[in-house]
Each structure stands twice: as C-alpha cells, then as structure tokens.
Amino acid sequence: MRDSRPPGRAAAAPLAPGPEFDLIRGFLAGGSAVRPDVRVGPGDDCAVVAGDGIALSTDMSVEGVHFRREWLSPAEIGWRAAAAALSDLAAVAARPIGILVSLAVPAEEADALAPALMAGCREAVESVGGTLLGGDLTRSPGPVVIDVTVVGEAPNPVLRSGARMGDEVWVTGQLGGAAAFVSAMLAGEEPRRGARERFARPLPRVREARWLAERVGPTAMIDLSDGLAGDAAHIAAASGLAVLLVPELLPVHPAARSRSRPRTVRAALTGGEDYELCLTAPTGAVAPHADAFHAAFGVALTCVGRTGGGDGVWWVDAEGHRTPMELGGWQHFRGEA
Amino acid sequence: MRDSRPPGRAAAAPLAPGPEFDLIRGFLAGGSAVRPDVRVGPGDDCAVVAGDGIALSTDMSVEGVHFRREWLSPAEIGWRAAAAALSDLAAVAARPIGILVSLAVPAEEADALAPALMAGCREAVESVGGTLLGGDLTRSPGPVVIDVTVVGEAPNPVLRSGARMGDEVWVTGQLGGAAAFVSAMLAGEEPRRGARERFARPLPRVREARWLAERVGPTAMIDLSDGLAGDAAHIAAASGLAVLLVPELLPVHPAARSRSRPRTVRAALTGGEDYELCLTAPTGAVAPHADAFHAAFGVALTCVGRTGGGDGVWWVDAEGHRTPMELGGWQHFRGEA
C-alpha cells in the first residue's frame, strides 16, 4: 500500500438515495472485512485493489434498456458500451490498461453481430490507449447484452468522497445532448444536430481527467452517466456535504436547448449518458487552467456551483438562498432508452 | 515486470479449433501491440496485467443457456455464476481478491431476485477468500443475465502454454457429474445422487490450485468448463503439442457412470461445467503429493495421460497407439442447459 489512507477506506462509500441504490446498499449490507488488498471498495466509480492501485469497474448494456438496434449500428453499440465503462476509469483519473468484454448475442446472428460489436468495443478502448484483454461469448435467448469491465492504473485515484466545504463544482463539456437524441427518437422526431453523436459515440474523458488530476488536483470527481443532479448527489453523499448548483451556469448542449429556460435546465440536469465529468476543487484552483484545458481538448470547463453544509443537491441563487431540486437523475432501472 | 518472460508473452495464446473460438480469433485479429502493462493477453484462462501480476477473467451466465430458474434457487444461480468465474482464477493459481458482478433482471422481480442472486455470488467469492468489489445492476427485458469478473493476484501465473513434451496430464476430482444432472433434467428423470450438487454448487479449486502451484509446480493448467476433451485441446494448442489420454484412467463421477463403458468415458470427457482442474507436470512430479492433496482437500488427483508430439487430443493405448477423438467439448454457444 503506497498511500496513507486509513484501512477503513475499503468500506463502501455512501450512495445517494434512490431505488436502484437501495438495492445496491442491500447487496453490501453486513459488508466485507477491511482488507489490505482493497483500497477502495464498492460504491465509488471504480474499486481500487492491490498495492499499485488497479482501478476496476463494470458496466452492463442491455438491448431495449440502454440501446435499440434500430437506432445504432453494431459497432456504435459496442463503442457506446465500452465508452460508458471507460468513463468510470476517467472518473477516478485512472490510466486505462484494457477491457474485458462479455457478449450475449442470438445464436443465429452471432457470426455477423459479435465481431462488429467487439470491433466497436476495441475501437473505444484503443482510442484511450487501452487494449482488449479478454472476454466471454455466449448465446442469448433474446436481447443483446454487453458487459464491459475496465482495468486501469490509479495509484492516486480521485474519489467521490474527497469534496470539501466551499469547493467549487465544475463540469466538462455540454450536458443533455445524449438525452435529447433519446427524446427525439422516442417522439418520432428528427434528432437535432449533434445529438445523435453524443448518444452514439460518447467520448470517455480519460485524458481530460488525467490532465485535471495532474494540474488541478480535484478533490472529488464523478462521471455523468445518470445526469448531473443524480451524479452530484453521489458526491454529496460520499463527501458528507451539499452540492449547490446555479441554474444559469449549466452548460447546455445546443440540441437540448428549448425556448423554456426551466425545460432547458431540466434537460441538462437530468439527461443521462453524457459521460462528461463533474469535479470539485478548492476555490480558484480550476479557473486558471480552463483556457489551456479547452485548447488541449476542445472541451469547455464550466463552474456550475459550489459545495456547502447539509446534504443533497440544491439550486442556489446569487444571495445564497437554496431551493430544493426534485428532478431526480436518470435511473436505468426505471428509465427507458 | 518482475518475471523474465519475453515481451511477446502478451500476444494472444492459440486456442483450440471450434466455431466459438473462430469468432474469438476474429475479435483478436490484427492484435494489439505488445505492452509492458499486459503480461498475459487474451486466450488464456485469465489476462494478467501490471507489474505485480493482477489476474482477470470474466464469465457470463444467461438464463436459458447456462441455467434454468426451474432447476436452481436464485442463490444457487448466483453461486454457480461466480464459481464458474472464480474457477478461471484457480486455473492460473491466482489468489482471489474479489469479484465485480453485473446483473440484469426483469424489473418487476428485481427487489426479490437481485439480492438473492448477489448473495449467492458473495457467498462463493467469500468461500475462497475474496470479496465483492463492485458491480452493476440493470433491468432485463427477458432473461436473467449475470456477468462475473474475477480479480486475483498471480505474480507467477500458471498458463496453458507451458506444457512440455513427455509431461504427465492430471485432473482433480471426478468428471461428468454436472453434465449428468443436465442430462437427467432434460430427459425428465430424477438426477442420480450427487449430480445436482455438482451442477448447482460447483467448487472452484482455488486453494487446490495454489497448493499444487506451491508444491508440484504444474507446467500448464486449465479449468474444466467445457469438458476434458475440449479443454485439454486448449493446452495442446497453446503449448504446441498433443495431449494423449488413456480412457481407462478417467475418473468418472458416479452419477455419470453407465453400463456402457464407452458412454461412461464419453460422459467424463465431454461433460462440461465440472470446474475441476487439468494440469501437466514432469513425469513423477505429482504422484508423491497425491495422498497429501487428498488428505488436505478430500479431492482425488488422477493421472489421465501424457503429452506427446503433434497436436490435438488423442486416445492412447498401452502400446502408445493413438486413436482420434471426435467427441468435441461442451460449447456454450451450441450447447444447451
């Protein structure tokens, strides 16, 4: 063990409220003993094991829940499944080593479908410097299922639990684009420009996260898979504080903007699967780097609020008045693609 | 990198012939570059990454393919899925750190089913000294799907590729019991004594493998998931030699024995999902330890043949005459549970 974290670090990190998370809390009840080979246990974006800090996470994509085959090519489905998992490595600022991919596909389509799905996974992991390490292939009696496990090096992982009172809250990129694509498709409308790419080819912010970890030193970080409201609630719960967001500051993807400002804000706040990053850092630590970050990656860094006392996620106005936020995040278990 | 393996070791190990493996070969075509952080790439029981040697493998279980809910309790389904994956850690003689479990379950059953499935997974990993590291939970539009990724420490992994000409071939335990349960259930017959437990509660030979690695030094090892014929073919392909089996020596589970000796042998050879180990070792290296092994684990160690020149898996008689073996192994992709 290279770092000086107390042994209790291996305990499960607190999760935000919600039915999916209630089930997960149940799985972990009566938790496992503290172990020297587990630095970060369940409940963060990745587990981190072994002395060197190996970050691990797994993400399952199910046809009809996370994607529809009418909407995406098999290579896009594979890319998207792998990118969603790789985004968890970004969230702890890990350097990707590779992925393991388990595929279940209908037997009669296997010869055509499995290689295309796998090629998409491989392209995604190779785009961030990792490799295909292994996997499993089985037939499915129905839906295509892809489970991607990511493996990376994270000697100094950035966790959800490190935010401190008075930190600023920042996000990368623009929010709501992927959800705008889903909404348009479900409504039978033509998706607006740029929305399809945000859904079909999300870019895991792996290099961006490592850049930030090296130059800015975020106190906490999470990737935005369920929407900013839901994911910021995990930072709040894990760090034992409140996240206070300023609605006017949210960077909304053009495809998610509407004439109604509340609707626009809601889209940015609850739209899932953007795979951008949300991070906290001491006041003034990020701003000096925002231009260089944009120059390096073509991605904006936007301050969207700060942390404060209490718990949960709130709106805050210029006078510091809080308004409860009752929007919820994207929950795969109840939501639909 | 602590060991002295040549860098080429990270390339994919050759797999035996077969349609499932043809697809997998396709996934790996144009393979990835040799990397210092990948000691063992795809094609063995586990990938092994990072300087310390972290072993990783993933195994997906799909309702209607690998199990039926009428046959097993949810906790048994979870145990079995995790045990199958943990068996891959045994195959490289790794020490388990933990598992990540991705679950897809029908939404209306999630509250009852998911905790029971996960409890079975957790019991299995804790039985071999590992812990639940994380996972994912999603709804399924149909089948229950469990994907288990195993993580272990393997500074000196035992690979499929290390068998040498003239080695003995040994197996642990008795073969064919799990398949006997499946056959009986499919035929609407009462399974014979002991068969159900072999299918419902397979015991990953994790401690047995580490004992063997420490005392015997196997040159190659694999776990028996697809049947001895199919799995020994992987050792043959990866090591560049032939595996020669003596039919009279095969240790057949009592539930798999029939009056027809050829049928009994076939059951032991092609019955999948026993999760015993097959290992090779220099002549005379294992026998002196067989009694101590049995005393320690209550499990037999049986010499079933030897390696020779050529390729593939053959029957061999006392005069050394080879007979082709045209039985095939259990292929999930074509087989049925």
XYZ file of C-alpha atoms in Angstrom:
674
model
C 0.000 0.000 0.000
C 1.668 3.165 -1.137
C -0.684 5.757 0.205
C -1.543 6.707 3.706
C -5.290 6.197 3.592
C -6.649 4.646 6.755
C -7.629 0.980 6.420
C -11.315 1.933 6.748
C -11.119 3.327 3.222
C -12.046 -0.089 1.874
C -15.562 0.210 3.291
C -18.368 1.011 0.875
C -18.816 4.710 0.113
C -22.285 6.129 0.829
C -24.551 6.354 -2.226
C -27.273 8.883 -2.925
C -30.945 7.968 -2.239
C -32.896 6.052 -4.893
C -34.435 2.629 -5.500
C -31.521 1.275 -7.554
C -29.140 2.389 -4.837
C -31.335 0.892 -2.118
C -30.888 -2.492 -3.797
C -27.147 -1.970 -4.049
C -26.976 -0.960 -0.394
C -28.750 -4.231 0.357
C -26.087 -6.200 -1.525
C -23.405 -4.657 0.624
C -25.162 -4.993 3.963
C -23.057 -6.724 6.587
C -20.131 -5.631 4.421
C -16.852 -7.373 3.972
C -13.963 -7.054 6.322
C -11.348 -4.391 5.717
C -8.627 -5.920 3.566
C -5.124 -4.729 2.810
C -5.582 -5.653 -0.872
C -8.703 -3.485 -1.361
C -8.002 0.245 -1.158
C -11.415 1.349 -2.458
C -14.395 -0.968 -2.094
C -17.854 -0.810 -3.672
C -19.692 2.497 -4.055
C -17.242 4.695 -5.926
C -16.803 4.853 -9.703
C -14.146 2.159 -9.501
C -12.883 -0.296 -6.965
C -9.140 0.068 -6.438
C -7.148 -3.005 -5.477
C -3.575 -4.152 -4.873
C -0.552 -2.184 -3.827
C -0.062 -0.421 -7.130
C -3.679 0.761 -7.333
C -5.550 -1.146 -10.019
C -8.901 0.516 -10.767
C -11.794 -1.729 -11.820
C -15.375 -1.111 -12.849
C -18.051 -2.902 -14.808
C -20.954 -1.597 -16.864
C -23.683 -3.672 -18.483
C -25.632 -2.546 -21.576
C -28.844 -4.369 -22.434
C -30.782 -4.152 -25.690
C -34.127 -2.457 -25.167
C -32.907 -0.805 -21.957
C -29.704 1.029 -22.888
C -29.943 0.927 -26.661
C -32.101 -0.122 -29.557
C -30.664 -1.837 -32.567
C -32.839 0.319 -34.851
C -31.011 3.391 -33.585
C -27.380 2.341 -33.735
C -25.035 0.196 -35.783
C -23.456 -2.799 -34.005
C -20.091 -1.012 -33.933
C -21.758 2.015 -32.313
C -23.434 -0.223 -29.740
C -20.039 -1.703 -28.893
C -18.327 1.689 -28.754
C -21.049 3.063 -26.516
C -20.951 0.117 -24.108
C -17.170 0.348 -23.785
C -17.164 4.145 -23.554
C -19.675 4.042 -20.699
C -17.384 1.708 -18.775
C -14.205 3.601 -19.665
C -15.851 6.728 -18.344
C -15.636 5.178 -14.876
C -11.867 4.997 -15.250
C -11.911 8.673 -16.199
C -13.911 9.424 -13.061
C -11.031 8.267 -10.844
C -8.352 9.658 -13.205
C -7.025 6.183 -13.996
C -4.776 5.304 -16.928
C -6.564 2.575 -18.948
C -4.835 -0.785 -19.307
C -7.689 -2.548 -21.034
C -11.148 -4.066 -21.015
C -12.785 -7.461 -20.725
C -15.959 -7.804 -22.785
C -18.729 -10.337 -22.208
C -21.180 -10.634 -25.075
C -24.507 -12.454 -25.282
C -25.999 -12.478 -28.790
C -28.727 -14.509 -30.502
C -27.051 -17.647 -31.919
C -28.351 -17.152 -35.460
C -26.846 -13.664 -35.640
C -23.590 -14.365 -33.840
C -21.316 -14.600 -36.856
C -22.357 -11.191 -38.155
C -23.102 -9.359 -34.935
C -20.459 -10.407 -32.422
C -17.412 -9.272 -34.426
C -18.988 -5.878 -35.159
C -19.946 -5.313 -31.519
C -16.479 -6.329 -30.405
C -14.826 -4.118 -33.021
C -16.699 -1.139 -31.591
C -15.561 -2.006 -28.063
C -11.993 -2.374 -29.256
C -12.026 0.924 -31.099
C -13.244 2.684 -27.966
C -10.612 1.204 -25.661
C -7.821 1.752 -28.159
C -8.905 5.394 -28.552
C -7.889 5.967 -24.938
C -4.706 3.914 -25.002
C -6.013 0.593 -23.659
C -6.307 -2.859 -25.170
C -8.710 -5.791 -25.336
C -7.648 -8.114 -22.507
C -10.238 -10.868 -22.773
C -13.890 -11.654 -22.538
C -16.626 -14.188 -22.922
C -19.044 -15.020 -25.708
C -22.345 -16.778 -25.239
C -25.657 -17.014 -26.977
C -28.664 -15.060 -25.808
C -32.255 -16.267 -25.964
C -33.283 -12.672 -26.744
C -31.587 -9.346 -26.138
C -28.017 -8.463 -26.993
C -26.133 -7.943 -23.720
C -22.677 -6.405 -23.443
C -20.855 -6.204 -20.161
C -17.588 -4.303 -20.193
C -15.118 -4.441 -17.313
C -12.453 -1.763 -17.351
C -8.998 -2.072 -15.807
C -6.645 0.817 -15.231
C -3.782 2.084 -13.144
C -4.747 4.573 -10.473
C -2.018 4.943 -7.878
C -3.762 8.120 -6.683
C -7.466 7.683 -7.517
C -9.745 10.726 -7.289
C -12.774 9.555 -5.302
C -16.299 10.831 -4.816
C -15.678 11.275 -1.129
C -12.992 13.948 -1.141
C -15.021 17.143 -1.708
C -14.567 19.782 0.957
C -16.846 22.520 2.177
C -16.563 25.618 -0.005
C -15.103 23.803 -3.022
C -16.194 24.885 -6.462
C -18.126 22.423 -8.643
C -17.100 22.165 -12.291
C -18.240 20.145 -15.279
C -16.595 19.324 -18.595
C -18.361 19.794 -21.931
C -22.056 20.331 -22.510
C -24.924 18.475 -20.919
C -28.153 16.960 -22.194
C -27.128 16.085 -25.748
C -27.442 12.307 -25.414
C -30.824 12.551 -23.722
C -32.021 14.941 -26.445
C -31.353 12.204 -29.002
C -33.343 9.654 -26.971
C -36.254 12.079 -26.506
C -36.394 12.873 -30.207
C -36.291 9.220 -31.236
C -38.989 8.246 -28.744
C -41.151 11.126 -30.026
C -40.596 10.070 -33.644
C -38.836 13.351 -34.409
C -35.622 14.078 -36.261
C -32.872 14.472 -33.636
C -31.285 17.918 -33.614
C -27.814 18.458 -34.914
C -25.091 16.862 -32.832
C -27.446 14.901 -30.593
C -27.001 11.571 -32.329
C -23.235 11.673 -31.991
C -23.494 12.463 -28.294
C -25.580 9.314 -27.819
C -23.928 7.003 -30.337
C -20.309 7.924 -29.760
C -19.782 9.341 -26.290
C -16.169 10.230 -25.594
C -14.885 8.956 -22.256
C -12.930 11.841 -20.728
C -9.935 9.708 -19.836
C -7.170 12.025 -20.984
C -9.068 15.073 -19.746
C -9.359 13.533 -16.290
C -5.674 12.721 -16.050
C -4.801 16.247 -17.216
C -7.033 17.667 -14.495
C -5.624 15.329 -11.861
C -2.081 16.370 -12.728
C -2.625 20.118 -12.999
C -5.668 20.984 -10.885
C -5.906 18.283 -8.223
C -9.688 17.795 -7.998
C -10.841 16.915 -4.501
C -13.646 14.691 -5.863
C -14.779 13.556 -9.283
C -17.565 11.510 -10.892
C -18.623 10.831 -14.458
C -22.077 11.919 -15.574
C -23.921 8.762 -16.505
C -27.241 9.396 -14.741
C -27.444 13.181 -15.132
C -25.785 15.962 -13.152
C -28.490 16.080 -10.476
C -28.220 12.372 -9.699
C -24.470 12.107 -10.003
C -23.689 15.228 -7.985
C -25.858 13.658 -5.271
C -23.314 10.822 -5.047
C -20.505 13.307 -4.430
C -22.684 14.997 -1.814
C -23.483 11.699 -0.072
C -19.938 10.331 -0.243
C -18.352 13.599 0.903
C -20.946 14.383 3.577
C -21.978 17.825 2.287
C -24.410 19.560 -0.052
C -23.840 20.420 -3.706
C -25.284 23.829 -4.622
C -25.845 24.432 -8.340
C -26.552 27.728 -10.111
C -29.075 27.048 -12.897
C -27.854 29.950 -15.062
C -24.367 28.458 -15.176
C -25.215 24.995 -16.559
C -23.600 24.419 -19.970
C -26.470 23.013 -22.024
C -25.834 21.162 -25.268
C -27.444 23.056 -28.194
C -29.604 20.032 -29.014
C -31.066 20.133 -25.515
C -31.972 23.842 -25.518
C -35.588 24.902 -25.763
C -37.430 28.245 -25.506
C -38.452 27.348 -21.994
C -35.461 28.013 -19.771
C -36.706 25.695 -16.993
C -37.067 22.917 -19.553
C -33.577 23.575 -20.829
C -32.140 23.469 -17.340
C -34.024 20.299 -16.576
C -32.631 18.667 -19.718
C -29.078 19.494 -18.704
C -29.649 18.359 -15.158
C -31.414 15.045 -15.672
C -30.238 13.979 -19.116
C -28.233 10.813 -18.633
C -25.340 9.277 -20.525
C -23.373 12.389 -21.394
C -20.239 10.848 -19.842
C -18.833 14.242 -19.018
C -17.041 14.768 -15.705
C -18.176 16.629 -12.607
C -15.398 17.625 -10.235
C -14.864 19.645 -7.114
C -11.764 21.697 -6.360
C -10.772 24.481 -3.993
C -11.968 27.949 -4.971
C -9.751 29.421 -7.640
C -7.901 26.192 -8.432
C -9.565 25.398 -11.762
C -10.165 28.760 -13.456
C -6.513 29.470 -14.323
C -6.415 26.182 -16.273
C -9.714 26.436 -18.165
C -8.270 28.019 -21.307
C -5.404 25.544 -21.527
C -7.867 22.695 -20.996
C -10.034 23.970 -23.821
C -7.022 24.401 -26.046
C -5.824 20.877 -25.314
C -9.117 19.032 -25.730
C -11.609 21.369 -27.430
C -13.855 20.865 -24.412
C -15.182 23.558 -22.091
C -14.667 23.599 -18.339
C -17.544 25.342 -16.595
C -18.041 26.265 -12.956
C -21.640 25.325 -12.098
C -21.770 25.893 -8.343
C -20.114 25.055 -5.058
C -20.361 22.804 -2.055
C -21.968 23.779 1.234
C -23.213 22.450 4.537
C -26.021 19.911 4.749
C -26.668 17.185 2.230
C -28.166 16.534 -1.203
C -28.199 18.741 -4.301
C -29.861 22.167 -4.323
C -30.371 25.172 -6.524
C -28.702 28.232 -5.149
C -29.226 31.863 -6.173
C -26.880 34.840 -6.048
C -27.881 35.588 -2.440
C -27.132 32.028 -1.388
C -30.788 31.011 -0.989
C -31.336 27.318 -1.595
C -34.265 25.790 -3.475
C -34.919 22.044 -3.323
C -34.324 20.200 -6.537
C -36.883 17.481 -7.140
C -35.846 16.300 -10.549
C -34.085 13.020 -9.920
C -31.441 11.570 -12.154
C -31.631 9.084 -14.952
C -32.176 5.685 -13.391
C -31.555 2.842 -15.763
C -33.627 0.626 -13.671
C -36.758 2.738 -14.125
C -35.814 4.722 -17.199
C -36.025 3.579 -20.765
C -33.848 4.058 -23.794
C 7.700 -6.505 -14.643
C 9.085 -8.964 -12.199
C 9.462 -12.023 -14.336
C 11.651 -12.726 -17.275
C 9.011 -13.665 -19.819
C 9.776 -12.340 -23.268
C 7.655 -9.348 -24.287
C 5.858 -11.479 -26.863
C 4.075 -13.188 -23.997
C 1.366 -10.534 -24.160
C 0.198 -11.794 -27.542
C -2.941 -13.921 -27.663
C -2.382 -17.602 -26.866
C -3.543 -20.054 -29.559
C -6.979 -21.535 -28.933
C -8.238 -24.964 -29.935
C -10.390 -25.346 -33.082
C -14.144 -24.714 -32.851
C -16.774 -22.232 -34.016
C -16.885 -20.252 -30.755
C -13.104 -19.966 -30.843
C -13.151 -18.977 -34.521
C -15.257 -15.977 -33.534
C -12.906 -15.144 -30.694
C -9.902 -15.449 -33.004
C -11.680 -12.961 -35.258
C -12.052 -10.481 -32.389
C -8.332 -10.586 -31.825
C -7.234 -10.394 -35.449
C -4.727 -7.650 -36.122
C -3.997 -7.927 -32.396
C -2.868 -5.197 -30.115
C 0.701 -4.082 -29.713
C 2.873 -5.702 -27.086
C 2.525 -3.648 -23.916
C 4.629 -3.585 -20.785
C 1.468 -3.467 -18.645
C -0.028 -6.668 -20.115
C 1.898 -9.801 -19.189
C -0.744 -12.243 -20.456
C -3.200 -11.140 -23.126
C -6.397 -12.782 -24.361
C -6.602 -16.549 -24.845
C -5.561 -17.971 -21.500
C -7.839 -18.540 -18.512
C -7.015 -15.075 -17.243
C -5.362 -11.968 -18.545
C -2.524 -10.863 -16.272
C -1.730 -7.168 -16.047
C 0.511 -4.734 -14.189
C 3.846 -5.293 -12.548
C 2.515 -7.239 -9.583
C 0.532 -9.648 -11.767
C -3.184 -8.997 -11.448
C -5.201 -11.854 -12.978
C -8.548 -11.001 -14.570
C -11.277 -13.027 -16.225
C -14.968 -12.652 -16.958
C -17.724 -15.217 -17.307
C -21.302 -14.553 -18.366
C -24.251 -16.766 -17.350
C -27.514 -16.392 -19.252
C -30.898 -17.796 -18.250
C -31.994 -20.489 -20.683
C -28.418 -21.074 -21.844
C -26.397 -21.742 -18.698
C -29.192 -22.310 -16.208
C -32.922 -22.578 -15.810
C -34.732 -20.949 -12.961
C -36.871 -24.079 -12.524
C -33.746 -26.047 -11.668
C -31.961 -23.787 -9.227
C -32.686 -21.283 -6.482
C -31.567 -17.688 -7.100
C -28.757 -18.102 -4.565
C -27.578 -21.233 -6.380
C -27.657 -19.381 -9.717
C -25.502 -16.664 -8.195
C -23.095 -19.136 -6.592
C -22.745 -21.043 -9.837
C -22.101 -17.926 -11.925
C -19.430 -16.716 -9.511
C -17.877 -20.174 -9.072
C -17.516 -20.543 -12.849
C -15.616 -17.275 -12.991
C -13.536 -17.991 -9.872
C -12.525 -21.268 -11.465
C -10.560 -19.216 -14.012
C -8.527 -17.740 -11.171
C -7.861 -21.284 -9.962
C -6.683 -22.208 -13.450
C -3.770 -19.766 -13.209
C -3.222 -20.442 -9.484
C -4.187 -16.888 -8.526
C -5.138 -15.707 -5.053
C -8.631 -14.169 -5.271
C -9.017 -10.514 -4.339
C -12.637 -10.180 -5.368
C -15.352 -10.043 -7.986
C -17.408 -7.464 -9.848
C -20.937 -8.616 -10.630
C -23.190 -7.205 -13.342
C -26.814 -8.263 -13.052
C -29.704 -7.838 -15.473
C -33.053 -8.897 -14.039
C -36.689 -8.272 -15.014
C -37.753 -5.020 -13.343
C -40.842 -6.480 -11.667
C -38.735 -9.161 -9.961
C -35.713 -7.065 -9.095
C -36.460 -6.497 -5.421
C -36.759 -10.214 -4.708
C -34.353 -11.669 -7.223
C -31.350 -9.358 -7.327
C -30.417 -9.597 -3.619
C -30.675 -13.417 -3.675
C -28.560 -13.713 -6.824
C -25.980 -11.357 -5.380
C -25.952 -13.186 -2.039
C -25.051 -16.383 -3.889
C -22.226 -14.634 -5.731
C -20.941 -13.178 -2.498
C -21.039 -16.499 -0.685
C -18.993 -18.077 -3.486
C -16.296 -15.411 -3.523
C -16.076 -15.285 0.261
C -15.700 -19.088 0.346
C -12.354 -18.694 -1.430
C -11.166 -15.646 0.499
C -12.254 -12.870 -1.865
C -14.751 -10.033 -1.518
C -17.435 -8.242 -3.526
C -15.656 -5.281 -5.143
C -18.452 -3.732 -7.156
C -20.877 -4.300 -9.950
C -23.765 -3.027 -11.978
C -27.500 -3.567 -11.807
C -29.872 -3.067 -14.684
C -33.225 -4.320 -15.777
C -33.602 -7.021 -18.390
C -36.400 -7.250 -20.942
C -36.271 -11.043 -20.556
C -33.580 -13.378 -19.286
C -31.628 -13.039 -16.084
C -28.002 -12.321 -17.010
C -25.080 -12.443 -14.580
C -21.611 -11.458 -15.614
C -18.891 -12.025 -13.047
C -15.416 -10.563 -13.392
C -12.793 -12.068 -11.117
C -9.685 -10.305 -9.874
C -6.753 -12.009 -8.222
C -3.068 -11.811 -7.525
C -0.920 -14.034 -9.708
C 2.723 -12.986 -9.587
C 3.599 -16.357 -11.154
C 0.550 -17.422 -13.192
C 0.383 -20.998 -14.458
C -0.560 -20.712 -18.131
C -1.972 -23.081 -20.719
C 1.121 -22.681 -22.815
C 3.762 -24.172 -20.556
C 3.261 -27.931 -21.070
C 6.353 -29.778 -22.246
C 6.753 -32.933 -24.251
C 6.560 -36.014 -22.043
C 4.723 -34.295 -19.191
C 2.053 -36.209 -17.341
C -1.546 -34.982 -17.523
C -3.518 -34.955 -14.262
C -7.028 -33.978 -13.258
C -8.588 -33.138 -9.903
C -11.820 -34.721 -8.686
C -14.326 -36.641 -10.755
C -15.712 -35.726 -14.149
C -19.160 -35.705 -15.692
C -21.291 -35.081 -12.620
C -22.631 -31.664 -13.638
C -23.498 -32.858 -17.139
C -25.254 -35.910 -15.677
C -27.598 -33.550 -13.829
C -28.364 -31.615 -17.010
C -28.987 -34.821 -18.983
C -31.336 -36.181 -16.344
C -33.323 -32.948 -16.102
C -33.637 -32.648 -19.866
C -34.841 -36.273 -20.023
C -37.363 -35.666 -17.248
C -35.602 -38.181 -14.998
C -34.601 -37.965 -11.363
C -30.915 -36.926 -11.241
C -28.662 -39.514 -9.655
C -27.179 -38.945 -6.237
C -24.627 -36.176 -6.077
C -25.288 -34.883 -9.589
C -27.407 -31.921 -8.553
C -24.777 -30.579 -6.171
C -22.088 -30.835 -8.850
C -24.215 -28.630 -11.105
C -25.755 -26.287 -8.539
C -22.768 -25.747 -6.304
C -19.526 -26.320 -8.164
C -16.446 -25.717 -6.029
C -13.809 -23.573 -7.685
C -10.479 -25.276 -6.991
C -8.769 -22.100 -5.871
C -6.987 -23.405 -2.799
C -6.208 -26.695 -4.505
C -4.570 -24.837 -7.405
C -2.386 -22.737 -5.143
C -1.371 -25.846 -3.190
C -0.381 -27.533 -6.441
C 1.465 -24.458 -7.678
C 3.459 -24.277 -4.460
C 4.300 -27.959 -4.081
C 4.163 -29.503 -7.535
C 4.872 -26.710 -9.983
C 2.492 -27.585 -12.831
C 3.867 -26.650 -16.242
C 0.370 -25.839 -17.562
C -3.124 -25.727 -16.103
C -6.717 -25.110 -17.199
C -10.094 -25.423 -15.511
C -12.623 -27.843 -16.941
C -15.572 -25.762 -18.048
C -16.195 -27.265 -21.485
C -15.208 -30.876 -20.761
C -11.797 -32.524 -20.595
C -11.606 -33.196 -24.348
C -12.252 -29.579 -25.275
C -10.211 -28.015 -22.512
C -7.184 -30.288 -22.917
C -7.239 -29.204 -26.574
C -6.536 -25.651 -25.406
C -3.442 -26.818 -23.518
C -2.392 -28.753 -26.616
C -2.890 -25.742 -28.910
C -1.271 -23.230 -26.547
C 1.702 -25.486 -25.757
C 2.205 -26.730 -29.326
C 1.917 -30.457 -28.603
C -0.592 -33.301 -28.372
C -2.440 -34.440 -25.258
C -2.742 -38.237 -25.093
C -5.440 -39.568 -22.767
C -5.903 -43.127 -21.504
C -9.647 -43.860 -21.401
C -9.344 -46.404 -18.589
C -7.776 -43.796 -16.311
C -10.510 -41.146 -16.449
C -12.063 -40.562 -13.001
C -15.778 -40.642 -13.737
C -18.302 -39.229 -11.301
C -20.636 -41.996 -10.058
C -23.656 -40.128 -11.419
C -22.115 -40.199 -14.898
C -21.347 -43.934 -14.955
C -23.401 -46.273 -17.127
C -23.176 -49.954 -18.072
C -21.689 -48.965 -21.399
C -18.055 -48.116 -20.798
C -17.767 -46.013 -23.980
C -20.765 -43.988 -22.834
C -19.213 -43.524 -19.404
C -15.947 -42.369 -20.900
C -17.740 -40.028 -23.231
C -19.634 -38.514 -20.299
C -16.414 -37.843 -18.423
C -14.733 -36.442 -21.486
C -17.398 -34.124 -22.853
C -19.428 -33.239 -19.775
C -18.990 -29.527 -19.210
C -19.046 -27.390 -16.105
C -17.275 -29.673 -13.647
C -14.810 -26.867 -12.825
C -12.114 -29.352 -11.908
C -8.516 -28.671 -12.932
C -6.421 -30.294 -15.629
C -2.682 -29.842 -15.233
C 0.544 -31.019 -16.753
C 3.746 -31.671 -14.843
C 7.012 -33.501 -15.389
C 6.841 -37.275 -15.010
C 6.914 -38.235 -11.368
C 6.367 -34.730 -10.036
C 2.740 -35.112 -8.946
C 2.412 -38.678 -7.656
C 4.342 -38.163 -4.403
C 1.872 -35.417 -3.467
C -1.406 -37.133 -4.375
C -2.099 -38.545 -0.914
C -1.352 -35.267 0.849
C -3.560 -33.465 -1.660
C -6.417 -35.861 -0.969
C -5.904 -35.513 2.757
C -5.920 -31.719 2.525
C -8.948 -31.283 0.266
C -10.815 -34.600 0.093
C -10.336 -34.481 -3.651
C -8.569 -37.071 -5.805
C -5.646 -36.322 -8.095
C -5.602 -38.699 -11.063
C -3.062 -39.155 -13.828
C -5.063 -39.461 -17.060
C -2.349 -39.423 -19.712
C 0.647 -37.564 -21.023
C 1.744 -35.109 -23.644
C 3.374 -36.089 -26.950
C 4.384 -34.789 -30.338
C 1.853 -33.439 -32.811
C -1.303 -31.562 -31.898
C -4.837 -32.050 -30.600
C -6.190 -34.574 -28.105
C -5.991 -38.321 -28.720
C -6.756 -41.598 -27.062
C -3.641 -43.586 -26.417
C -3.364 -47.272 -25.514
C -0.706 -49.138 -23.542
C 1.392 -49.630 -26.687
C 1.299 -45.916 -27.421
C -1.074 -46.244 -30.382
C -3.175 -43.138 -30.887
C -6.859 -43.093 -31.811
C -8.510 -39.868 -32.945
C -11.042 -38.437 -30.546
C -14.030 -36.970 -32.324
C -16.169 -36.045 -29.368
C -15.825 -32.279 -29.078
C -16.255 -30.396 -25.865
C -19.203 -28.617 -24.400
C -19.686 -25.446 -26.380
C -21.959 -22.968 -24.699
C -22.626 -21.387 -27.970
C -24.151 -24.518 -29.457
C -24.944 -26.464 -26.314
C -27.956 -26.030 -24.106
C -28.521 -26.158 -20.390
